XYZ file of C-alpha atoms in Angstrom:
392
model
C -165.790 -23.907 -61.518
C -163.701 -24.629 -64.659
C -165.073 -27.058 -67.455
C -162.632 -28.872 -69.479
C -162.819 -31.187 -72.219
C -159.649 -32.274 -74.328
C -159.794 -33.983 -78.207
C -158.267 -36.932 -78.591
C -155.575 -36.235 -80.164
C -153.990 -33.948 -77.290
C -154.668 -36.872 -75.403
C -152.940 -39.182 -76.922
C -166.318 -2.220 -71.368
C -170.462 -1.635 -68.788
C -174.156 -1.780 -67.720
C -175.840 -2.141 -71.191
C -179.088 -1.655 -72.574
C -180.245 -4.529 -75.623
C -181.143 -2.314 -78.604
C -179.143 -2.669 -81.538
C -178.333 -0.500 -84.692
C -178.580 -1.295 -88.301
C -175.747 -2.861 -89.108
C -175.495 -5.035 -85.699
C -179.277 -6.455 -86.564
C -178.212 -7.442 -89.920
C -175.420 -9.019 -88.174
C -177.333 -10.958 -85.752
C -179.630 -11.890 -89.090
C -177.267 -13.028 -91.584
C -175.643 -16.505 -89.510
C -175.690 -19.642 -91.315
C -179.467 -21.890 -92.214
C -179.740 -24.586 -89.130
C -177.660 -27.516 -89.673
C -179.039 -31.307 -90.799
C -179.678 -33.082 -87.502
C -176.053 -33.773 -85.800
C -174.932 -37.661 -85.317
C -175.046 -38.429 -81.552
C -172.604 -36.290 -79.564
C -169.198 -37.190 -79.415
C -167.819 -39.023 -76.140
C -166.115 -35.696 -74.253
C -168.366 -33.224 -75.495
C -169.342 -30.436 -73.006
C -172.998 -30.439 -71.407
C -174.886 -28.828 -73.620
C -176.347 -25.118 -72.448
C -179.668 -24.145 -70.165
C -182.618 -24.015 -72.358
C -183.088 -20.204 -73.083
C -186.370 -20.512 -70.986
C -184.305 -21.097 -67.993
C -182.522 -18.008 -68.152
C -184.901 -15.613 -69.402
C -185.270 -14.333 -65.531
C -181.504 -13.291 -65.032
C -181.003 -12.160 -68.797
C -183.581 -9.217 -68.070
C -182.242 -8.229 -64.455
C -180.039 -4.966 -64.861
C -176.950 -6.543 -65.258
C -177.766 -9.984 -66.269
C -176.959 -11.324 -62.751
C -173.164 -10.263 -63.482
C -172.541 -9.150 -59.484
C -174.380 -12.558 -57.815
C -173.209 -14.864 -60.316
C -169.296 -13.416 -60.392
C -166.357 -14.982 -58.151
C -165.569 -12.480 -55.015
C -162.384 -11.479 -56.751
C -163.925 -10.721 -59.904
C -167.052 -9.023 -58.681
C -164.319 -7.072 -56.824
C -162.487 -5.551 -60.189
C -166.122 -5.114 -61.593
C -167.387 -2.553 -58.409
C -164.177 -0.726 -58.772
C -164.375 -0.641 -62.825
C -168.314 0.858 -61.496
C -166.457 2.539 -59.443
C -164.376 4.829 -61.886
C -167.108 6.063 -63.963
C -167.289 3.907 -66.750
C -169.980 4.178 -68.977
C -172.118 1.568 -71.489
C -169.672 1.561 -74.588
C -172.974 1.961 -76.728
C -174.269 5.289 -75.006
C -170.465 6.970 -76.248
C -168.550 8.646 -79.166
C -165.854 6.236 -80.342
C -163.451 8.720 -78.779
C -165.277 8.708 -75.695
C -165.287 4.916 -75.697
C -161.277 4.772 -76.108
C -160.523 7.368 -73.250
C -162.727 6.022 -70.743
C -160.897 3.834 -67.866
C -160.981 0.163 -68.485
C -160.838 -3.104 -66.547
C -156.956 -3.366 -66.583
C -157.173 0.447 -64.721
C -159.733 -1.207 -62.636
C -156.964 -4.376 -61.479
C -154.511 -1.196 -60.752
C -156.922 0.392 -58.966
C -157.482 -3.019 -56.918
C -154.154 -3.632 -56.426
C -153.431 0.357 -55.062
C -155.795 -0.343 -51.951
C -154.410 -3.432 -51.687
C -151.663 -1.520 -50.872
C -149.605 -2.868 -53.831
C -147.690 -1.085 -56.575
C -148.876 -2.405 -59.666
C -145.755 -1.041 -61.871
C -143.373 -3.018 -59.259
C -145.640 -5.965 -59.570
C -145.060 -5.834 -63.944
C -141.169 -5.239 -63.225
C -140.782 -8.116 -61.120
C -142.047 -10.376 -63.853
C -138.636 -9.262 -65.376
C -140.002 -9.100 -69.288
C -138.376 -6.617 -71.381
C -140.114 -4.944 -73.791
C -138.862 -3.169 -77.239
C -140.708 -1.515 -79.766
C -140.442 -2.316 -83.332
C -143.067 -1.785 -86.361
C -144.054 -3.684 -89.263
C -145.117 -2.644 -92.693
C -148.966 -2.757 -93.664
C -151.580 -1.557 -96.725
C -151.778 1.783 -93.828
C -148.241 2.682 -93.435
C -146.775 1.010 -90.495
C -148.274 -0.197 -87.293
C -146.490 -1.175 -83.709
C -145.115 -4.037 -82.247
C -144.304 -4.229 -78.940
C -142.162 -7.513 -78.549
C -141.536 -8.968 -75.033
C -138.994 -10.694 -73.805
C -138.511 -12.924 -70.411
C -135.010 -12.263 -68.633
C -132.772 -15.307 -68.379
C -134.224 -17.375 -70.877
C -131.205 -19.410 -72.045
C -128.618 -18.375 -74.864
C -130.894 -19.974 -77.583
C -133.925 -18.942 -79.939
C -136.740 -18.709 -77.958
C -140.781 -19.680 -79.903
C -142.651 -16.517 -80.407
C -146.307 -15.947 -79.634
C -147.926 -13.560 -82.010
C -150.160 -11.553 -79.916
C -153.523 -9.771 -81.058
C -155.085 -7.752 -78.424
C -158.912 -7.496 -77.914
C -161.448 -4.273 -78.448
C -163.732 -4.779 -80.825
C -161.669 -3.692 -83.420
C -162.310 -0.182 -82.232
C -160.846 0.266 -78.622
C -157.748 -0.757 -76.684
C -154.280 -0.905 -78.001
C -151.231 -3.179 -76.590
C -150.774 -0.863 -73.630
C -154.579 -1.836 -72.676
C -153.406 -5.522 -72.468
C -149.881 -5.605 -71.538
C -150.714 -7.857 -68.664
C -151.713 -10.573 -70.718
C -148.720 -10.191 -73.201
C -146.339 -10.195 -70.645
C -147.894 -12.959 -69.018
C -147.589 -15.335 -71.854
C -144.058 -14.066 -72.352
C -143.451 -15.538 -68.681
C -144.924 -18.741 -68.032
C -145.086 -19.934 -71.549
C -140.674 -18.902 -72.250
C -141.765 -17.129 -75.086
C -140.946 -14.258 -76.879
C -144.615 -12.499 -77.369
C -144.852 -10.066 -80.389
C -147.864 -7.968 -79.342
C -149.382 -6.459 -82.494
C -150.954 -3.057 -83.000
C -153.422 -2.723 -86.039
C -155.903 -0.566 -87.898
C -158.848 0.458 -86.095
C -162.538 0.819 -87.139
C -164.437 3.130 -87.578
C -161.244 4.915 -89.495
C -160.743 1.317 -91.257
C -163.620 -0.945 -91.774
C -163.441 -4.617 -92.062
C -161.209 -6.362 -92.938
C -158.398 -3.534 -92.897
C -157.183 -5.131 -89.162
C -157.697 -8.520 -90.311
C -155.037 -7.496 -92.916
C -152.851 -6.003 -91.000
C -152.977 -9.167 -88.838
C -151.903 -11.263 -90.995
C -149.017 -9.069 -92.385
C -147.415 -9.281 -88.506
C -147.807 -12.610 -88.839
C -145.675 -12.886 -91.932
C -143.413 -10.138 -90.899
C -142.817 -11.963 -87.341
C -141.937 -15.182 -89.608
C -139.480 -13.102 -91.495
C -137.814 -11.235 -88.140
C -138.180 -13.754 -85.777
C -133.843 -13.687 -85.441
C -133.573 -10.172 -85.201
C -135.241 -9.880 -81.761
C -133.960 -13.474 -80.514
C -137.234 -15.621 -81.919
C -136.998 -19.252 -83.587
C -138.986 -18.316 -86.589
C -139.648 -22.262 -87.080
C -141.893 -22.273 -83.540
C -144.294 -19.281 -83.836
C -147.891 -18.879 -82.772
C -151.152 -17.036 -82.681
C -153.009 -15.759 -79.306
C -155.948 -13.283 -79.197
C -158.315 -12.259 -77.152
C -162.301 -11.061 -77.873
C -162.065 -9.383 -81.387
C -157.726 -10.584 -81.449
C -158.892 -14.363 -81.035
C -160.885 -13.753 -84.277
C -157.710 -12.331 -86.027
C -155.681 -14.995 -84.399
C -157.752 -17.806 -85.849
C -157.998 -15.731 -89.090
C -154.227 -15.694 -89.383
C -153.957 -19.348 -89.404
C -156.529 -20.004 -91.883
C -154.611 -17.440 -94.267
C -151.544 -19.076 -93.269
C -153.221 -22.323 -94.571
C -154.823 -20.846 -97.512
C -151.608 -18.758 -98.871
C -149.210 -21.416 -98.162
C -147.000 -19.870 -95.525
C -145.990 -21.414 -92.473
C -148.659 -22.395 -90.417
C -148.446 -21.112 -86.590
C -147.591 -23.750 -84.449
C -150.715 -23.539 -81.971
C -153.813 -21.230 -81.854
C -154.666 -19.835 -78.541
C -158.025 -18.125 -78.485
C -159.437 -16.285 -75.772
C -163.135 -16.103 -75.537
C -163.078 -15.162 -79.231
C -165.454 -13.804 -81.673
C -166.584 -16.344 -83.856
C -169.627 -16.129 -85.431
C -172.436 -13.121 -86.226
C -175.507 -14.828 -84.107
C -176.895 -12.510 -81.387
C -179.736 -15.004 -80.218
C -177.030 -17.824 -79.227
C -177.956 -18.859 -75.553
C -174.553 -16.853 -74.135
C -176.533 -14.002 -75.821
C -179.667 -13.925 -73.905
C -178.105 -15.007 -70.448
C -175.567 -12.509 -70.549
C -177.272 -9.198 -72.722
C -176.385 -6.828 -69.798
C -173.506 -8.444 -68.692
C -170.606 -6.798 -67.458
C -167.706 -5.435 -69.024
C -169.130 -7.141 -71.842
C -173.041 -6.091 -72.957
C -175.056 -7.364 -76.112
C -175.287 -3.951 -76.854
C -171.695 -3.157 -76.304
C -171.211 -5.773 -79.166
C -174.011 -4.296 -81.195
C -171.941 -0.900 -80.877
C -168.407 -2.442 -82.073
C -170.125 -4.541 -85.097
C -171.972 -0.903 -86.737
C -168.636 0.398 -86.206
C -166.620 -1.780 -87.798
C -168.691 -3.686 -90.843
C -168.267 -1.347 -94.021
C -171.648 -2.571 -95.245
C -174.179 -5.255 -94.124
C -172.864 -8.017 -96.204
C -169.726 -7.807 -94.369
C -171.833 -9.809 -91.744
C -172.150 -12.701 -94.059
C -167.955 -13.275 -94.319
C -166.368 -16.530 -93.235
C -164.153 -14.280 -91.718
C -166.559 -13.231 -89.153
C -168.574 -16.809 -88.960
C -165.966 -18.984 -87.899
C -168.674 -21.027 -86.589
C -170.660 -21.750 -89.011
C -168.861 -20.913 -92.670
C -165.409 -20.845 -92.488
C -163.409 -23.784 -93.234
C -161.546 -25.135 -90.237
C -159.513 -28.254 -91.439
C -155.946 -28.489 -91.586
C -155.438 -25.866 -88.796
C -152.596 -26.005 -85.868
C -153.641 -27.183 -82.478
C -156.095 -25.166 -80.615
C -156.806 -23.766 -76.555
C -160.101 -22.164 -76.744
C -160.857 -20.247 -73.416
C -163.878 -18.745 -72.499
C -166.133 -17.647 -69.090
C -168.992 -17.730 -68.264
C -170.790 -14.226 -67.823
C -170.085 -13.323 -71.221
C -172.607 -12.974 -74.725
C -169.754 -14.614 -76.729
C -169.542 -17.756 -74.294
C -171.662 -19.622 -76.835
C -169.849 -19.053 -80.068
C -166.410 -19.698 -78.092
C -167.779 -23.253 -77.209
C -168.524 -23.863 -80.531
C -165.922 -22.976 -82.279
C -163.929 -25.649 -80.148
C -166.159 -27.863 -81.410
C -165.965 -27.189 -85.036
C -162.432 -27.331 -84.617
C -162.666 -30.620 -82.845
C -165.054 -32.166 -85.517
C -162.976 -30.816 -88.592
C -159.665 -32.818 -86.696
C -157.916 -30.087 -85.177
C -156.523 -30.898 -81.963
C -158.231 -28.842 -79.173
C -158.649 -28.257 -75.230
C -161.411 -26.284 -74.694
C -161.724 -24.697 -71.145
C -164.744 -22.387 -69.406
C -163.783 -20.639 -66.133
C -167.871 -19.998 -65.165
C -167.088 -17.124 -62.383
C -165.633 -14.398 -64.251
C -166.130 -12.734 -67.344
C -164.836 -11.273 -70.455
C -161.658 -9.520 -70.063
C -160.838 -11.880 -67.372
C -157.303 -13.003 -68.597
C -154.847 -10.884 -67.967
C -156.676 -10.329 -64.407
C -153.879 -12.429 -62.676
C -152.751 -10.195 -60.035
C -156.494 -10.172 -58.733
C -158.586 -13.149 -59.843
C -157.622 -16.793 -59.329
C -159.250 -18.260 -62.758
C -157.076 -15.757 -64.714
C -153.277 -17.302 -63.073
C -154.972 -20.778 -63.343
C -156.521 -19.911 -67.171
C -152.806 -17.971 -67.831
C -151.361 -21.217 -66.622
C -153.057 -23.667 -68.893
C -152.741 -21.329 -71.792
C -149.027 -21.531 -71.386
C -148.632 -25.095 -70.615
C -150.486 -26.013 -73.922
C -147.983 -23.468 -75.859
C -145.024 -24.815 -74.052
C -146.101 -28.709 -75.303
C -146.812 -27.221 -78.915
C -143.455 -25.055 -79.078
C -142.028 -28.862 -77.929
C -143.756 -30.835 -80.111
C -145.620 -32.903 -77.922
């Protein structure tokens, strides 16, 4: 089941336990004071969320229901992902946590006794990819740009492309199935960005680096066939946050604003007790803990927690941002904060489409070979860039 709602404007990886460390608890501690009572809810608001007393029963089964409440095709990539060993992210070394397999080895693995060849499958999307770097406060970073065969003679509108992790894990090669993807069925060029990892650089050293691709995609757009006058942001998990991040610095510095935001199930705010939270704190790939593990790795000190940066939710200011898609699912702790950062958005007059694919779960996007909410979520992704690239 897939829950939509639309402003008007547009109209018209893991088993994981629940302790946390230091750093995460100050995290889940530091989100804004509760709001003055909110004005009656606007006309195409989403249902609001279970109370949490309704979900306490599944929140405390092993796996927060993530195997009975999953779609057959995604409980199938989450068995295999079981399947190849994988271990909680918080029970490993950082190094352990980056070699281990993931969920896009787990849709090759799916595919293989499907009796499909997953590298076939990626070269049949005919996308060309080419490997450039940009310039950063660390040196240089990768990125990987990708190109869709037979796109016409003209510019093509670039998506700048921040891939998810935690701001630990995962590099471009972990999510080349979404970038390529979006390169496809949105007839864009898609600049997938490498960046600095924690715990070698804290917050906000990938942040930074973010926002320098940004500004360096701007610059190069001609040199690798991009219209530098149509480019936007997409992230997913930990790269939604740096997507949104790099439009609000775009804002805020005075450089060209991206033409649309595209953030997939994001991180958005520093609240652990949110209701996504305690339904899902042993959910699969994604865990409360997992998160705990990423946030004591990556904050520099505690009152990192409290930066707007982080709490897009409930301190960062939102106006005058490009048109948002804000995707989430729903067996995932950051389902919550995803929600309601479409809100916020909504409320401070951004245009946004806010969609919820409740089946599947984080990591779910660039799934497409395997689960059907991934093609259909990839699909509505790109339709909304393909109407922002136009104009419409």
């Amino acid at each position: 089941m897939t829950t939509v709602f639309r402003s008007s404007a547009l109209l018209a990886g893991l088993m994981a336990g629940t302790a946390l460390l230091a750093a995460p608890a100050a995290w889940a501690q530091t989100a804004a004071p509760p709001a003055p009572a909110a004005a009656a809810p606007m006309p195409d608001a989403p249902v609001a969320e279970p109370a949490f007393s309704t979900v306490a029963t599944v929140a405390e089964t092993p796996d927060s229901g993530t195997m009975k409440r999953a779609d057959k095709d995604m409980a199938a990539v989450l068995k295999k992902l079981g399947d190849l060993g994988v271990k909680p992210i918080e029970s490993r070394s950082v190094e352990e946590a980056r070699t281990q397999p993931t969920p896009a080895d787990a849709v090759n693995a799916v595919l293989k006794d499907q009796g499909k060849d997953p590298a076939a499958m990626m070269a049949a999307m005919k996308v060309s990819k080419k490997d450039m770097t940009y310039p950063t406060a660390g040196g240089t970073q990768l990125v990987r740009i990708y190109t869709p065969d037979g796109a016409g003679s003209g510019p093509l509108p670039v998506i700048v492309y921040y891939h998810g992790g935690g701001w630990v894990i995962a590099t471009v090669d972990t999510y080349e199935a979404s970038a390529m993807a979006l390169a496809k069925k949105a007839n864009a060029i898609v600049a997938s960005v490498e960046y600095r990892h924690a715990p070698e650089n804290k917050f906000p050293a990938a942040h930074e680096d973010a926002f320098a691709a940004y500004k360096w995609a701007l610059a190069n757009a001609a040199q690798f066939g991009g219209d530098p006058a149509r480019v936007a942001v997409a992230g997913e998990s930990a790269g939604g946050n740096l997507a949104a991040n790099v439009a609000i610095m775009a804002r805020d510095g005075n450089v060209q604003k991206p033409t649309h935001m595209l953030l997939v199930y994001p991180v958005a705010g520093t609240d652990m007790n949110t209701p996504s939270y305690i339904q899902n704190q042993n959910a699969m790939p994604l865990s409360k803990g997992a998160m705990g593990w990423f946030v004591d790795k990556t904050l520099a000190k505690p009152d990192d927690a409290k930066s707007p940066m982080l709490n897009l939710t409930t301190m960062a200011d939102l106006k005058g941002l490009p048109s948002a898609t804000v995707i989430t699912d729903g067996i995932d702790p950051l389902m919550s904060e995803g929600k309601m950062l479409a809100e916020k958005l909504k409320a401070a007059g951004v245009p946004t489409t806010y969609r919820n694919y409740e089946g599947v779960t984080h990591e779910f996007f660039g799934m497409a070979p395997v689960v059907s909410d991934a093609e259909k979520a990839q699909d509505a992704a790109a339709q909304d860039l393909r109407e922002a690239f136009a104009g419409k």
